[in-house]
Amino acid sequence: MGDRDTDDDEAAWPAQPAPTEPAGVRGLRWPRQWSGDLGWGLRRRVEPAPVTVEEIASRDIAEQEVLEEVISEIEHRSIVDGEYRFKAWRLAGLGLLIVLTLAVTLGRLLVGGPPSVAELRAQAGVDDWTELAIGVKDDQFGTAYRDPATGVWSGFDIDIAYMIAEDLGFRRDDVRFYGLESEDRARMQATEPGGDKRVPVQLVIASYSITPAREAMAGVTFSQGYLDTEQSVATLTEHAPVSALEDLAGKEVCTLSTATSQSALVNFKAVVVQKNRVRECFELLDAGEVEAVSTDAAILAGYKHRFPDKYAHWDLGLDATERWGVNVGENPALKTLVDLTLYRSYIDPQDGRWEEAWQDNFQVELKENGTTPIAIAEQPRVERPDVRQLPWENLLG
């Protein structure tokens, strides 16, 4: 056998068809491993396995749980976000309120508002006074009395005067008391002890009842009240009991000039005799020239206490209250300063000066006066005066 002819060999093998490209991809370069007999290279579609009812139910439950968890998370975040926003707004509102309060307070302190204590003192002239002149009664035991032998002043009004003077910055040695008559209380004029010289005073603390008629008078400016009492009657011990003003109808009764007791006596047909000093009324009573003396119970109680066997003190059962106040004249700034002292005494539980004055002067008179009221044993209510308080000040002292 020899070599096989090449042409013969090619004729012996069957002809192979030329590779063809899929339609639409003609001219593209295919990977080297691609050949026409490999086909399109598509994955064979495998039919899914049939799903059971249990699997469907389990899948639905899982999806529902996921959905509920998502909804719960959304609701929780909404609540948290809402609370956060509410707290944020509340804090913002609180901050705004604090800023506005500080602005208003600072404005009142620096720009406007009521006067401060220092400004009131300057307006009243207190800082220019070397002494404090006070007009008082001088013949009322337990209220305001000057002992002619020693020159010592004592009584409830005297203690109240010292309390006010202390807060105004005056020592006891700087206080000057001057006796005055009832008609001079509005004039702010007193008399030197043992003489006839008239003396102007800065304050009048002289059992002076506050009334609308007096407040309308020129030269009268009352502080707030410092004592509540009532009208009563004193007679000699042998006199028949007096339970009402009707028992004195047609009888002579002595009272103080310009006193509030006068109108009640006139209304009940008593014959009124007026004197400028209560001592003068008791002198008439001792002489038998009048049947009785009628004025405030706090004044008559002192005479009953001093002369228990000589005088009888009768309660009239009247509803009207006699409230005593301090007359500062035409000095409104001084009125505010006096009110500030009374307010401190009223509101501060550590300030017992008013209570001490009551106990030292009226409490000791209760036994001799029996069931007849003297005065209410509590300081009258005092409204806070309109005074600007600086941050470093304490109005209560």
XYZ file of C-alpha atoms in Angstrom:
397
model
C 0.000 0.000 0.000
C 1.423 3.292 -0.815
C 0.626 6.791 0.254
C -2.982 7.851 -0.160
C -3.607 10.554 -2.668
C -4.827 13.740 -1.061
C -7.602 14.375 -3.483
C -8.861 10.898 -3.010
C -8.961 11.331 0.744
C -11.075 14.459 0.515
C -13.461 12.697 -1.807
C -13.713 9.770 0.581
C -15.030 11.837 3.566
C -18.541 13.173 3.473
C -18.882 16.915 3.135
C -19.642 18.839 6.363
C -22.064 21.746 6.195
C -20.628 25.183 6.962
C -21.422 26.587 10.419
C -24.338 28.907 10.406
C -25.029 31.889 12.774
C -28.354 32.368 14.413
C -30.617 34.859 12.803
C -30.154 38.391 14.118
C -26.614 37.812 15.307
C -24.882 37.714 11.984
C -21.621 39.583 12.038
C -21.161 39.285 15.826
C -18.075 37.711 17.318
C -18.923 34.730 19.363
C -16.783 33.136 22.025
C -14.147 30.796 20.786
C -15.872 27.808 22.342
C -19.097 28.497 20.507
C -19.929 26.250 17.643
C -22.973 25.861 15.622
C -23.783 22.394 16.925
C -24.082 23.700 20.495
C -27.399 25.388 19.721
C -28.581 28.595 21.415
C -27.202 27.859 24.889
C -30.648 28.465 26.587
C -31.375 27.033 30.077
C -33.810 24.281 30.134
C -37.032 25.359 31.881
C -37.654 23.250 34.912
C -41.202 23.080 36.092
C -41.570 24.039 39.835
C -42.622 21.445 42.269
C -46.282 21.623 43.211
C -47.036 23.767 46.362
C -49.076 22.238 49.142
C -51.883 23.954 51.059
C -49.817 23.855 54.261
C -46.947 25.684 52.582
C -49.303 28.386 51.249
C -50.834 28.901 54.706
C -47.393 29.009 56.352
C -46.193 31.553 53.805
C -49.307 33.741 54.362
C -48.818 33.648 58.111
C -45.178 34.668 57.785
C -46.073 37.512 55.476
C -48.802 38.683 57.878
C -46.386 38.631 60.809
C -43.869 40.692 58.862
C -46.592 43.146 57.873
C -47.816 43.502 61.461
C -44.253 44.012 62.690
C -43.739 46.774 60.147
C -47.034 48.483 61.108
C -46.177 48.223 64.815
C -42.759 49.760 64.213
C -44.338 52.619 62.238
C -46.898 53.290 64.973
C -44.210 53.178 67.681
C -42.046 55.619 65.794
C -45.031 57.902 65.267
C -45.778 57.928 69.001
C -42.129 58.500 69.907
C -41.826 61.253 67.342
C -45.052 62.864 68.609
C -43.884 62.797 72.232
C -40.530 64.216 71.198
C -42.182 67.026 69.254
C -44.544 67.765 72.191
C -41.649 67.915 74.644
C -39.684 70.067 72.261
C -42.595 72.525 71.909
C -43.174 72.525 75.647
C -39.518 73.274 76.357
C -39.559 75.985 73.726
C -42.696 77.522 75.280
C -41.186 77.363 78.761
C -38.041 79.017 77.527
C -40.058 81.771 75.878
C -42.034 82.321 79.093
C -38.830 82.593 81.119
C -37.382 85.078 78.659
C -40.544 87.206 78.722
C -40.682 87.105 82.541
C -37.063 88.165 82.813
C -37.627 90.926 80.287
C -40.664 92.279 82.151
C -38.920 92.011 85.530
C -35.794 93.691 84.238
C -37.910 96.395 82.656
C -39.729 97.065 85.932
C -36.430 97.136 87.803
C -34.563 99.411 85.455
C -37.203 101.436 83.646
C -40.591 101.620 85.302
C -42.770 100.124 87.997
C -43.329 101.225 91.589
C -40.619 103.079 93.537
C -38.000 101.278 95.567
C -37.510 101.788 99.308
C -34.556 104.080 98.621
C -36.666 106.171 96.253
C -39.532 106.340 98.771
C -37.172 107.511 101.501
C -35.870 110.237 99.223
C -39.395 111.299 98.246
C -40.578 111.343 101.868
C -37.524 113.288 103.051
C -36.700 110.705 105.719
C -32.984 110.762 105.011
C -32.871 114.471 105.812
C -34.442 114.128 109.270
C -32.157 113.968 112.275
C -35.115 113.256 114.594
C -38.566 111.775 114.155
C -41.349 113.894 115.664
C -44.516 111.919 116.494
C -47.767 113.320 117.821
C -49.494 111.093 120.389
C -52.018 111.235 123.194
C -50.524 111.692 126.646
C -53.388 110.884 129.050
C -54.600 107.438 127.947
C -53.448 104.621 130.229
C -52.401 101.563 128.247
C -52.653 103.420 124.931
C -50.437 106.494 125.152
C -49.512 107.961 128.496
C -46.752 110.243 129.706
C -45.894 109.931 133.359
C -45.652 113.548 134.602
C -43.252 112.562 137.384
C -40.705 110.700 135.230
C -41.506 111.886 131.717
C -41.585 108.251 130.543
C -43.935 107.398 127.673
C -45.808 104.090 127.608
C -48.730 102.402 125.889
C -49.697 100.506 122.760
C -49.478 103.528 120.453
C -46.025 104.307 121.826
C -44.792 100.783 121.035
C -46.241 100.965 117.535
C -44.483 104.304 117.066
C -41.155 102.786 118.092
C -41.718 99.893 115.667
C -42.280 102.278 112.745
C -39.367 104.506 113.769
C -37.032 101.516 113.898
C -37.840 100.530 110.310
C -37.375 104.126 109.202
C -33.862 104.001 110.616
C -34.305 105.971 113.856
C -33.023 104.896 117.248
C -35.246 105.336 120.269
C -33.165 108.283 121.365
C -33.945 109.944 118.033
C -37.724 109.714 118.520
C -39.526 112.750 119.994
C -43.071 112.345 121.317
C -45.375 115.329 121.584
C -48.816 115.307 123.207
C -51.729 116.564 121.119
C -55.448 117.047 121.441
C -58.018 115.281 119.292
C -58.751 118.279 117.097
C -55.035 118.681 116.266
C -54.590 115.193 114.828
C -55.630 116.366 111.355
C -53.489 119.506 111.630
C -50.337 117.502 112.455
C -49.629 119.964 115.267
C -48.636 119.063 118.824
C -47.455 120.789 121.999
C -44.135 120.467 123.750
C -44.340 118.710 127.143
C -44.770 121.251 129.918
C -45.116 124.175 127.543
C -47.366 125.863 125.044
C -45.047 125.802 122.045
C -46.630 124.286 118.944
C -44.563 121.671 117.141
C -45.174 120.187 113.677
C -44.901 116.393 113.596
C -44.153 113.900 110.843
C -46.499 111.200 112.180
C -49.687 111.164 114.256
C -50.251 107.911 116.160
C -53.023 108.882 118.515
C -55.950 106.407 118.643
C -57.071 107.945 115.347
C -59.937 105.992 113.750
C -60.015 105.745 109.967
C -63.265 107.088 108.469
C -64.223 108.278 104.964
C -64.971 111.769 106.313
C -61.517 112.066 107.844
C -59.810 110.678 104.754
C -61.457 113.455 102.742
C -59.995 116.148 104.990
C -57.038 118.235 103.861
C -53.810 117.180 105.539
C -55.012 113.669 106.411
C -53.499 110.575 104.809
C -54.015 107.347 106.721
C -51.824 104.302 106.707
C -53.440 100.908 106.705
C -54.993 99.985 110.049
C -52.964 98.785 113.014
C -55.673 98.089 115.651
C -59.361 97.136 115.734
C -61.481 98.139 118.724
C -65.058 99.318 119.367
C -67.085 101.949 121.209
C -67.967 101.358 124.848
C -69.034 103.250 127.987
C -67.481 103.875 131.399
C -69.392 104.923 134.511
C -68.798 105.054 138.236
C -69.045 101.616 139.818
C -72.292 102.419 141.650
C -74.054 103.317 138.399
C -76.770 101.042 137.086
C -75.606 98.606 134.382
C -75.447 99.969 130.839
C -76.049 97.416 128.085
C -76.962 99.724 125.201
C -76.784 103.366 124.232
C -80.564 103.603 124.768
C -79.851 103.397 128.500
C -78.123 106.786 128.226
C -80.941 108.605 126.421
C -81.497 112.050 127.925
C -78.387 111.774 130.089
C -75.184 113.718 129.819
C -72.325 111.726 128.351
C -68.820 113.069 127.808
C -66.822 112.145 124.712
C -63.834 113.512 122.845
C -64.244 116.299 120.346
C -64.187 115.111 116.718
C -64.575 111.556 118.038
C -66.538 108.959 116.046
C -68.399 108.087 119.268
C -70.280 111.363 119.127
C -72.618 110.477 116.240
C -73.811 107.260 117.906
C -74.584 109.113 121.147
C -76.576 111.752 119.269
C -78.544 109.077 117.431
C -79.639 107.580 120.766
C -80.675 110.948 122.248
C -77.848 111.309 124.745
C -76.791 114.791 125.774
C -73.239 115.032 124.448
C -70.496 116.941 126.265
C -67.247 117.303 124.304
C -63.726 117.623 125.646
C -60.317 117.600 123.960
C -58.770 115.127 126.397
C -60.235 111.957 127.876
C -58.751 112.947 131.234
C -61.093 115.937 131.277
C -64.100 113.654 130.703
C -63.178 111.486 133.687
C -62.761 114.597 135.820
C -66.379 115.517 134.951
C -67.454 111.964 135.757
C -65.693 112.073 139.124
C -67.443 115.361 139.910
C -70.854 113.918 139.011
C -71.350 116.376 136.164
C -71.887 113.623 133.574
C -73.415 110.145 133.769
C -70.843 108.395 131.648
C -67.832 108.631 129.373
C -68.036 107.057 125.921
C -65.184 106.495 123.471
C -63.119 103.582 122.171
C -62.921 100.544 124.454
C -59.116 100.377 124.213
C -58.974 103.832 125.848
C -61.584 103.237 128.575
C -60.048 99.866 129.481
C -56.897 101.649 130.635
C -58.854 103.733 133.157
C -60.710 100.672 134.394
C -57.376 98.869 134.805
C -55.781 101.807 136.649
C -58.818 102.464 138.901
C -60.645 99.099 139.104
C -62.743 100.033 142.166
C -63.718 103.451 140.898
C -65.001 102.816 137.377
C -67.197 100.274 135.605
C -66.617 99.443 131.948
C -69.667 98.437 129.876
C -69.911 96.632 126.543
C -72.541 98.213 124.263
C -72.657 95.320 121.796
C -72.199 97.557 118.771
C -71.294 96.019 115.415
C -69.192 98.935 114.205
C -65.421 98.539 114.341
C -63.063 101.390 115.135
C -59.877 100.837 113.133
C -56.945 103.009 114.096
C -54.473 104.294 111.520
C -51.371 106.484 111.331
C -51.790 109.957 109.856
C -48.776 110.930 107.730
C -50.195 114.251 106.522
C -49.648 115.085 102.877
C -46.756 112.699 102.412
C -47.818 109.661 100.321
C -44.286 108.248 100.174
C -44.165 108.189 103.976
C -47.520 106.410 104.024
C -46.070 103.631 101.855
C -43.078 103.270 104.176
C -45.361 103.040 107.226
C -47.517 100.478 105.403
C -44.378 98.494 104.654
C -43.581 98.292 108.378
C -47.132 97.192 109.178
C -46.975 94.641 106.357
C -43.722 93.204 107.644
C -45.189 92.915 111.117
C -48.316 91.254 109.754
C -46.795 88.806 107.261
C -43.498 87.812 108.886
C -43.924 85.082 111.529
C -40.535 86.040 112.959
C -41.666 89.622 113.589
C -43.453 89.629 116.956
C -43.327 93.350 117.726
C -47.068 93.928 117.289
C -47.957 90.922 119.455
C -45.558 92.086 122.155
C -47.157 95.535 122.146
C -50.627 94.004 122.584
C -49.543 91.721 125.398
C -47.612 94.406 127.275
C -50.455 96.932 127.193
C -53.849 95.254 126.678
C -53.338 91.683 127.822
C -52.587 92.938 131.338
C -55.925 94.812 131.399
C -58.172 91.832 130.649
C -58.735 90.741 134.234
C -60.064 94.083 135.503
C -62.272 94.583 132.420
C -63.956 91.202 132.700
C -66.171 90.341 129.725
C -66.000 93.788 128.149
C -63.901 93.592 124.959
C -60.853 95.841 124.752
C -59.498 95.274 121.235
C -59.054 92.392 118.838
C -55.904 90.509 119.782
C -54.783 90.103 116.162
C -53.189 92.651 113.903
C -55.591 93.807 111.164
C -54.871 92.457 107.707
C -52.348 94.557 105.807
C -52.106 94.467 102.022
C -48.618 94.445 100.561
C -47.650 97.993 99.563
C -46.641 98.643 95.972
C -42.879 98.782 96.395
C -40.251 97.699 93.871
C -38.079 95.007 95.374
C -34.597 94.763 93.932
C -33.049 91.258 93.669
C -30.655 91.941 96.548
C -33.369 93.383 98.840
C -35.669 91.643 101.314
C -38.846 93.604 102.004
C -39.578 91.374 104.969
C -36.359 92.487 106.612
